[in-house]
CSV table of C-alpha atoms and ligand atoms in Angstrom, one decimal:
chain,number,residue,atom,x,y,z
A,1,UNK,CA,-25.3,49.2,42.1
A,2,UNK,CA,-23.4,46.2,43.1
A,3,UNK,CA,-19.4,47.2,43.4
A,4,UNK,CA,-18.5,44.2,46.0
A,5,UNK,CA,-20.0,41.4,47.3
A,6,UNK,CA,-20.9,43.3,50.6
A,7,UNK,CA,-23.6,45.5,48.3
A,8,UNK,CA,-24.6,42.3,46.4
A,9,UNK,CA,-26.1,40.7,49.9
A,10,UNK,CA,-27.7,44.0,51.0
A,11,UNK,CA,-29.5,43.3,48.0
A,12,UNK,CA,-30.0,39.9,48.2
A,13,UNK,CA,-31.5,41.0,51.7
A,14,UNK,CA,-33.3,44.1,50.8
A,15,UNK,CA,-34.8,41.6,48.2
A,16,UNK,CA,-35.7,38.8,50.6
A,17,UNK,CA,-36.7,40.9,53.5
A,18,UNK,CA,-37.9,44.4,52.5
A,19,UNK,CA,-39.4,45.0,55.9
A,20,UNK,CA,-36.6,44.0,57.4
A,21,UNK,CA,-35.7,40.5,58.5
A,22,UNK,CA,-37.9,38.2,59.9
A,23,UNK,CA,-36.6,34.8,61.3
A,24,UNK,CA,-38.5,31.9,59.0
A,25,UNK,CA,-37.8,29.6,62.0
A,26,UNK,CA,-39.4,31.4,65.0
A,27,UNK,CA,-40.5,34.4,63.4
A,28,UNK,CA,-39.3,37.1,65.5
A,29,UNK,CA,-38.6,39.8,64.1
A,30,UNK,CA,-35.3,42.4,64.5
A,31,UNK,CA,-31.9,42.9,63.2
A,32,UNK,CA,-29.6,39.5,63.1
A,33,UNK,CA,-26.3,38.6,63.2
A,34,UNK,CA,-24.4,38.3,60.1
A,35,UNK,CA,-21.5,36.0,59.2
A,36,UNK,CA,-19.4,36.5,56.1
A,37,UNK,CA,-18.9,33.0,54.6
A,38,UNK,CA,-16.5,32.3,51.5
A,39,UNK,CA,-19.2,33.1,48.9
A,40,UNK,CA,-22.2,34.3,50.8
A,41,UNK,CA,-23.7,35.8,54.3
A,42,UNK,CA,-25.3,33.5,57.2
A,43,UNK,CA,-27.9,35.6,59.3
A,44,UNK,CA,-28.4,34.3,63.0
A,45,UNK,CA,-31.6,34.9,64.5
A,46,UNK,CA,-31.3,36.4,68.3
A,47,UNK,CA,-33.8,34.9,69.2
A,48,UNK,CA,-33.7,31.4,68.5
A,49,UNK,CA,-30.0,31.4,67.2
A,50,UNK,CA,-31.2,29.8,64.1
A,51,UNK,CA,-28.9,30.6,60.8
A,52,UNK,CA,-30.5,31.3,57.4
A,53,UNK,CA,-28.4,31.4,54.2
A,54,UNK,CA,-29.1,34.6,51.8
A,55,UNK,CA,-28.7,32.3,48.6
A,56,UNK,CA,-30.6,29.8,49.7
A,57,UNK,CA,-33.7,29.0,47.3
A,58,UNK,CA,-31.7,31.0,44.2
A,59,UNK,CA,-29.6,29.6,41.6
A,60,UNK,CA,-26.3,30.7,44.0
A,61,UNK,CA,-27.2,28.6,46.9
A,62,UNK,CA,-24.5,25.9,47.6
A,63,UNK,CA,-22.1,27.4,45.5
A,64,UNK,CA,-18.5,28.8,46.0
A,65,UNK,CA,-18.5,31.6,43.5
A,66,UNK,CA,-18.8,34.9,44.9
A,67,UNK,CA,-21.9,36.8,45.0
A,68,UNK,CA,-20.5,39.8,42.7
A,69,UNK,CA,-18.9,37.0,39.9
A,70,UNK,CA,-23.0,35.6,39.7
A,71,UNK,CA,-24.4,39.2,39.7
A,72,UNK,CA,-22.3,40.4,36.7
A,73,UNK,CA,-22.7,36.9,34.8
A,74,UNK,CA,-26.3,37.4,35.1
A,75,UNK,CA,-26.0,41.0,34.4
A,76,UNK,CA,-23.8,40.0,31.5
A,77,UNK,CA,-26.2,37.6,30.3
A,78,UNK,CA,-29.7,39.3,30.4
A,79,UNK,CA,-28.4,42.4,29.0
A,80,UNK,CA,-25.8,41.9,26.4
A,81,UNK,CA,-27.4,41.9,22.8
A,82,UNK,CA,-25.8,38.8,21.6
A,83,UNK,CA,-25.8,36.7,24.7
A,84,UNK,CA,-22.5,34.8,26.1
A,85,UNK,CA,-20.5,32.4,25.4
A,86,UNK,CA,-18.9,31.0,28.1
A,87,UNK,CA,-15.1,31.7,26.5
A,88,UNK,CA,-16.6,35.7,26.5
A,89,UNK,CA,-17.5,35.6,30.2
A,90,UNK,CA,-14.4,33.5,31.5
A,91,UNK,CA,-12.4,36.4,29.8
A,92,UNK,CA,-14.8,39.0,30.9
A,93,UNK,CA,-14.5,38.1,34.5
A,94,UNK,CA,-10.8,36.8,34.4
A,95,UNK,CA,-12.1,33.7,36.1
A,96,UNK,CA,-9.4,30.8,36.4
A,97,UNK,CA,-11.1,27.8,35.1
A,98,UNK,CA,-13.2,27.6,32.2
A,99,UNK,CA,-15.5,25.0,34.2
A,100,UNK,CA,-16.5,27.4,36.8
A,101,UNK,CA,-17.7,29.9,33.7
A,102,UNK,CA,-19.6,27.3,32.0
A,103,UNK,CA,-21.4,26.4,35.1
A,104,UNK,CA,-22.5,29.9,35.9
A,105,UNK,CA,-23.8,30.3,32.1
A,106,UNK,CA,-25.4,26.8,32.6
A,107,UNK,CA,-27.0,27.6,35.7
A,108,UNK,CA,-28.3,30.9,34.7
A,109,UNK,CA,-29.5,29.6,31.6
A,110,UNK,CA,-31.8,26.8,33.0
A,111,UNK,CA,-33.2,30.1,34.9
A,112,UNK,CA,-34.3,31.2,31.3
A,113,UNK,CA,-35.9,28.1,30.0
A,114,UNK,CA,-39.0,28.7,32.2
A,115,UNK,CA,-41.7,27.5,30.5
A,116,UNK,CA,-43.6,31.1,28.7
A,117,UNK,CA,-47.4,29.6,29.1
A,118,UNK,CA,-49.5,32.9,28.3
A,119,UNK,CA,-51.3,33.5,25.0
A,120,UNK,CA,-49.3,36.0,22.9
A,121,UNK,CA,-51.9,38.3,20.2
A,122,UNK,CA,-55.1,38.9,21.6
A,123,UNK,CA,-55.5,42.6,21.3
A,124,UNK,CA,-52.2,42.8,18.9
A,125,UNK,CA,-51.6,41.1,15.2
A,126,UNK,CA,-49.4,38.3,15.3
A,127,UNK,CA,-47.3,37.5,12.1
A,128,UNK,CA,-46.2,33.6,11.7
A,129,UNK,CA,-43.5,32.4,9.1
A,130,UNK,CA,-41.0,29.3,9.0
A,131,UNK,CA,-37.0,29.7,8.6
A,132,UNK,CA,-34.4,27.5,8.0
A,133,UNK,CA,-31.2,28.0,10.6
A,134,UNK,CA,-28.0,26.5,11.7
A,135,UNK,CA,-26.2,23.4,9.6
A,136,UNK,CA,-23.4,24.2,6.9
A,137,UNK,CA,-24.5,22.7,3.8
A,138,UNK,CA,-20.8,24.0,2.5
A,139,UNK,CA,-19.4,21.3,-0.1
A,140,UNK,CA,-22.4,19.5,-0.1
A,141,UNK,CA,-24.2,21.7,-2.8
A,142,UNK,CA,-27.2,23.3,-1.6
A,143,UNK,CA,-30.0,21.7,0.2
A,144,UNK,CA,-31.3,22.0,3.2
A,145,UNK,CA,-30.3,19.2,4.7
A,146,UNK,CA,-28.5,19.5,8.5
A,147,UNK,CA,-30.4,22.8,8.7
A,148,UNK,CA,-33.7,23.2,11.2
A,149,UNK,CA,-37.2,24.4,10.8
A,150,UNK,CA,-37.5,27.2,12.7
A,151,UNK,CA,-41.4,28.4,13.2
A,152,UNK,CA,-42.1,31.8,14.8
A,153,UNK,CA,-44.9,34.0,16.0
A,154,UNK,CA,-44.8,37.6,17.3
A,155,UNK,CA,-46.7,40.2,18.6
A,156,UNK,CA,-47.1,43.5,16.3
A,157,UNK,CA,-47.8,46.4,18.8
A,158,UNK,CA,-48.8,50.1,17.7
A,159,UNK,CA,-47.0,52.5,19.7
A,160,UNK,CA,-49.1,55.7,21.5
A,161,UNK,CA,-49.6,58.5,18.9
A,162,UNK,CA,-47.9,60.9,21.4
A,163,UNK,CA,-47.6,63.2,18.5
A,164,UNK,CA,-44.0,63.0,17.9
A,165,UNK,CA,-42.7,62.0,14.6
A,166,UNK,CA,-41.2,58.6,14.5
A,167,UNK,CA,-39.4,56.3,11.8
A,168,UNK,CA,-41.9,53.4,12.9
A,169,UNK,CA,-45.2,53.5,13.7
A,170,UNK,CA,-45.2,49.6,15.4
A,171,UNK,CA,-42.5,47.5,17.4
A,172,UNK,CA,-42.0,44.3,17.6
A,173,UNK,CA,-44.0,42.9,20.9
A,174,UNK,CA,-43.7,39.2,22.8
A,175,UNK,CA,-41.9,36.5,20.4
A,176,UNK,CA,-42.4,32.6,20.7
A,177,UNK,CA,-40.4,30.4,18.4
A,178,UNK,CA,-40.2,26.6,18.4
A,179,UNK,CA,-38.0,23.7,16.5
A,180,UNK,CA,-40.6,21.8,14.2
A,181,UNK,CA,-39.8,18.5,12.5
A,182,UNK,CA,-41.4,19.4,9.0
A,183,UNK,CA,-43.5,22.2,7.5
A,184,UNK,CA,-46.8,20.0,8.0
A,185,UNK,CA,-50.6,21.4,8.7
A,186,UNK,CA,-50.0,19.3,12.4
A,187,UNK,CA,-46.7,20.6,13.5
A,188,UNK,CA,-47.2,24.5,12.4
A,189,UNK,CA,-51.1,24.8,13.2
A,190,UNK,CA,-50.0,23.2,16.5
A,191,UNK,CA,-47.8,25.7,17.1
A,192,UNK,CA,-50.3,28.3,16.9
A,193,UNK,CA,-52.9,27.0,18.8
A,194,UNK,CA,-50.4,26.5,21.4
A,195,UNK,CA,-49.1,30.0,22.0
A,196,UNK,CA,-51.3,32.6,20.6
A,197,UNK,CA,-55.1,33.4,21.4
A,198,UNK,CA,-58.0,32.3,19.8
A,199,UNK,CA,-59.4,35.6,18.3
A,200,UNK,CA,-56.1,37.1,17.3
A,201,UNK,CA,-55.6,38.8,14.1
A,202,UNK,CA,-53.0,36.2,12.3
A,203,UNK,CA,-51.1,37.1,9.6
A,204,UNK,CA,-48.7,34.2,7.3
A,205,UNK,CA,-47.8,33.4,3.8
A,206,UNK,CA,-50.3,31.4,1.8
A,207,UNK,CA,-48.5,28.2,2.5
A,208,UNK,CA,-50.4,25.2,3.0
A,209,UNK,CA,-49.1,24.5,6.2
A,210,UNK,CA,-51.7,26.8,7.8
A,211,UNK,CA,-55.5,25.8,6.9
A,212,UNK,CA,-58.0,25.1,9.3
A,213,UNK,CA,-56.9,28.6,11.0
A,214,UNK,CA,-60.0,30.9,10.4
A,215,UNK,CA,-62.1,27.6,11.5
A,216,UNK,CA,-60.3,27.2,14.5
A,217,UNK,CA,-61.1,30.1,15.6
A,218,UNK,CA,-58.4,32.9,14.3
A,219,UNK,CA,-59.0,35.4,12.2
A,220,UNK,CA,-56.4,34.6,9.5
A,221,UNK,CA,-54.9,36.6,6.9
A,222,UNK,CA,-53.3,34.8,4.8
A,223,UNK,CA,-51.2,36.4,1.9
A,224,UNK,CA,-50.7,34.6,-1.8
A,225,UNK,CA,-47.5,35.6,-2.4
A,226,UNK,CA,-46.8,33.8,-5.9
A,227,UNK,CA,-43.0,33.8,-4.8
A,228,UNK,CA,-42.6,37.2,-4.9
A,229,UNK,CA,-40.2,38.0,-1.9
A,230,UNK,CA,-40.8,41.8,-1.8
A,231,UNK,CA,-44.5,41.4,-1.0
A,232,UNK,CA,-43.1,38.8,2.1
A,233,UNK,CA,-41.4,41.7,3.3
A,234,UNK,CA,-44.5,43.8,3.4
A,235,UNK,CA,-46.8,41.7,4.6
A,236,UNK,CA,-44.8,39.7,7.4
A,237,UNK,CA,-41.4,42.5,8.3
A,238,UNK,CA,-41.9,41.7,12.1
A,239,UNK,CA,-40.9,38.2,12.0
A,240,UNK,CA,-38.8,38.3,9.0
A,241,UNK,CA,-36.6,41.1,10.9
A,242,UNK,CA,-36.3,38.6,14.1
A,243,UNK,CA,-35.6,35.7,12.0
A,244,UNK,CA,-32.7,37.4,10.5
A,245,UNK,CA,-31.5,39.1,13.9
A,246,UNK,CA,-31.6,34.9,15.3
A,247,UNK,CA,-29.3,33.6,12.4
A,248,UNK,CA,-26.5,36.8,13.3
A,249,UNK,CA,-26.8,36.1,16.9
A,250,UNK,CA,-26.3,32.2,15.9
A,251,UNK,CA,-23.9,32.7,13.7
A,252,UNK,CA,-21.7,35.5,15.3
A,253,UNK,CA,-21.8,34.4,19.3
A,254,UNK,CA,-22.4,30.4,18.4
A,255,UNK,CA,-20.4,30.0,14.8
A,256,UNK,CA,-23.6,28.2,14.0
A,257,UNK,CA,-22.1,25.5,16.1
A,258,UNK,CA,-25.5,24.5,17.4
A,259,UNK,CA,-26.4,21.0,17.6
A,260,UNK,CA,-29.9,20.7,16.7
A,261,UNK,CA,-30.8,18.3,19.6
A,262,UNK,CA,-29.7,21.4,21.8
A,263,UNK,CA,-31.5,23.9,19.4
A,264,UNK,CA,-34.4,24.6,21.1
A,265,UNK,CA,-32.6,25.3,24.4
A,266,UNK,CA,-31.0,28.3,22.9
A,267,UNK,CA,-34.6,29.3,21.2
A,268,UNK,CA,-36.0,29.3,24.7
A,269,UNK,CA,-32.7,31.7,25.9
A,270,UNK,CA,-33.1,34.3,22.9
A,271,UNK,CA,-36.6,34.7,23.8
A,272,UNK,CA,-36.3,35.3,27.2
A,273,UNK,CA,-34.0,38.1,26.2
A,274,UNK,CA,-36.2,39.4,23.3
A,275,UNK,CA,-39.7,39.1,25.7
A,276,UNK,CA,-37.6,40.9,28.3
A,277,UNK,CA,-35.4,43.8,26.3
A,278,UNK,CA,-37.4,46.7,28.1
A,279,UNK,CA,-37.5,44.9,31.4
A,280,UNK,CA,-33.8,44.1,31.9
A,281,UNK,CA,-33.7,43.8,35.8
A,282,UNK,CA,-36.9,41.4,35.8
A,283,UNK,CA,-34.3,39.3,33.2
A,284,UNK,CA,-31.6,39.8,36.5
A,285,UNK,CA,-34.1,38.9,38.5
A,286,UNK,CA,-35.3,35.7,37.1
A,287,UNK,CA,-32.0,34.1,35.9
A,288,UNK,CA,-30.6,34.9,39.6
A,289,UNK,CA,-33.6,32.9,41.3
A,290,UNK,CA,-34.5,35.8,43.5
A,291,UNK,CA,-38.5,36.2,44.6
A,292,UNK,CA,-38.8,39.7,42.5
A,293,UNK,CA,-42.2,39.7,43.5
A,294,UNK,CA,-41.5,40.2,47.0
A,295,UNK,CA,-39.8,43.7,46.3
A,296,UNK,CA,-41.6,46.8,46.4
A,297,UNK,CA,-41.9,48.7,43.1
A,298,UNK,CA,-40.7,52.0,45.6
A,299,UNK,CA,-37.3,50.2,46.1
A,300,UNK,CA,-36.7,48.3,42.3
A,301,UNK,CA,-37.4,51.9,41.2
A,302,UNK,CA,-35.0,54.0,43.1
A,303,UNK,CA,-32.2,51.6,41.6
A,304,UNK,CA,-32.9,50.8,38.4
A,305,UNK,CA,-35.8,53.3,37.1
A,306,UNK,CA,-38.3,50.8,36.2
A,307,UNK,CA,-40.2,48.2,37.5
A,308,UNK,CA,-42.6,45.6,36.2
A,309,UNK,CA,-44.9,43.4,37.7
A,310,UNK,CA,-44.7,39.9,37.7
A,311,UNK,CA,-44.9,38.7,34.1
B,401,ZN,ZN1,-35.5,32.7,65.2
């Protein structure tokens, strides 16, 4: 889609102006003159000769980097399995400077870290367990001291019987995971009640972290497990499956060199990924700062073959 920075501000325009452009000063409408600048295009009104920026309002405004090096980090960085680091992309894109490849990643990444406010469950099961990640407890004998409490929830959705056999049955749906400070009634039913929907079908261990549920409102189903670790598996494989995927991806793209103060930042970026996985170009979308909404489904879905609606 995007094989020079000439195709990247068609887009950016297509994007911003889908009727074609309008000038936000004097609002006349017709086609404008356009300037190549170092990183970007200017369009001058006829009209009123007034010049509007294609970047500005998205996470590209202001800067120097071209258009196409900010379209393939955020392509890079919404679609890749394991996420960036920013060694990876200054490699990837043969960029001179380490500096200007960190602040790309940086800059995208604060596009991820929007705060996810809607109730996850409701119509689906959500299963809720506690890990432990990051911090090497190597030559300190085990423990589980430097490592953080992780606490998850995510959605289990059914998929359509459309008649075809298939290994699974359900997938994995939206995913919320937060840093807690211990394993406490306070910090993990507050965790719940914060992200998923009174009513939902909630399914944990039979740790006594999570009473006062079925009061509050939930219909819990909590599981005594006695300690037996095969019977976790059964009852809770959805979030058990995405805490394991979290430690690889922490361990493999990170080197479990995560601070814990910065812990929850990277939380935030795997679940934008995760929430998005079937919705990759409303991930391109959001890290890049451009107003998706503004597009019409008609065009999104010419390029890409797919097209949600705001989330
Ligand atoms: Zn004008």
């Amino acid at each position: 889609m995007f094989p020079d920075d000439a195709a990247c501000a068609r887009y950016l325009e297509t994007i911003r102006w889908p009727d074609g452009f309008a000038c936000p000063k004097c609002g006349v409408c017709g086609e404008p003159y356009r300037f190549a600048t170092r990183s970007s295009v200017v369009l001058r009104c006829r009209a009123c000769k007034a010049n509007t920026s294609l970047t500005a309002g998205t996470v590209m405004q202001s800067s120097h980097t071209p258009l196409s090096t900010w379209f393939w980090g955020a392509y890079l960085m919404t679609t890749q399995v394991p996420g960036q680091s920013a060694v990876q992309f200054q490699r990837q894109l043969a960029l001179s400077r380490y500096e200007t490849a960190f602040q790309i990643l940086h800059k995208l990444r604060a596009g991820m870290v929007r705060p996810e406010r809607d109730a996850i469950g409701g119509e689906h099961p959500v299963e809720v367990d506690e890990c432990l990640v990051g911090g090497e407890t190597r030559g300190e004998g085990r423990g589980t001291h430097h490592k953080s409490i992780v606490v998850g929830a995510v959605e289990v959705r059914s998929r359509q019987d459309d008649g075809k056999k298939r290994a699974r049955r359900v997938y994995a749906g939206r995913l919320r995971l937060r840093v807690v400070s211990d394993r406490g009634s306070n910090a993990l039913n507050g965790f719940v009640k914060d992200n998923v929907a009174l009513g939902s079908v909630l399914r944990t261990d039979g740790w006594t972290g999570y009473p006062g549920l079925t009061e509050a409102g939930y219909r819990h189903e909590a599981l005594t497990l006695g300690g037996d670790p095969e019977k976790a598996e059964a009852h809770l494989p959805m979030i058990h499956l995405v805490f394991s995927n979290l430690k690889t991806w922490i361990k493999g793209t990170h080197h479990s060199r995560i601070e814990p103060k910065h812990l929850q930042a990277y939380l935030n970026e795997y679940v934008f990924r995760f929430n998005r996985r079937f919705y990759p170009m409303t991930a391109f979308h959001s890290v890049l700062g451009i107003a998706a909404r503004s597009v019409p489904p008609t065009y999104a879905q010419l390029y890409s073959g797919e097209w949600e609606h705001a989330a």
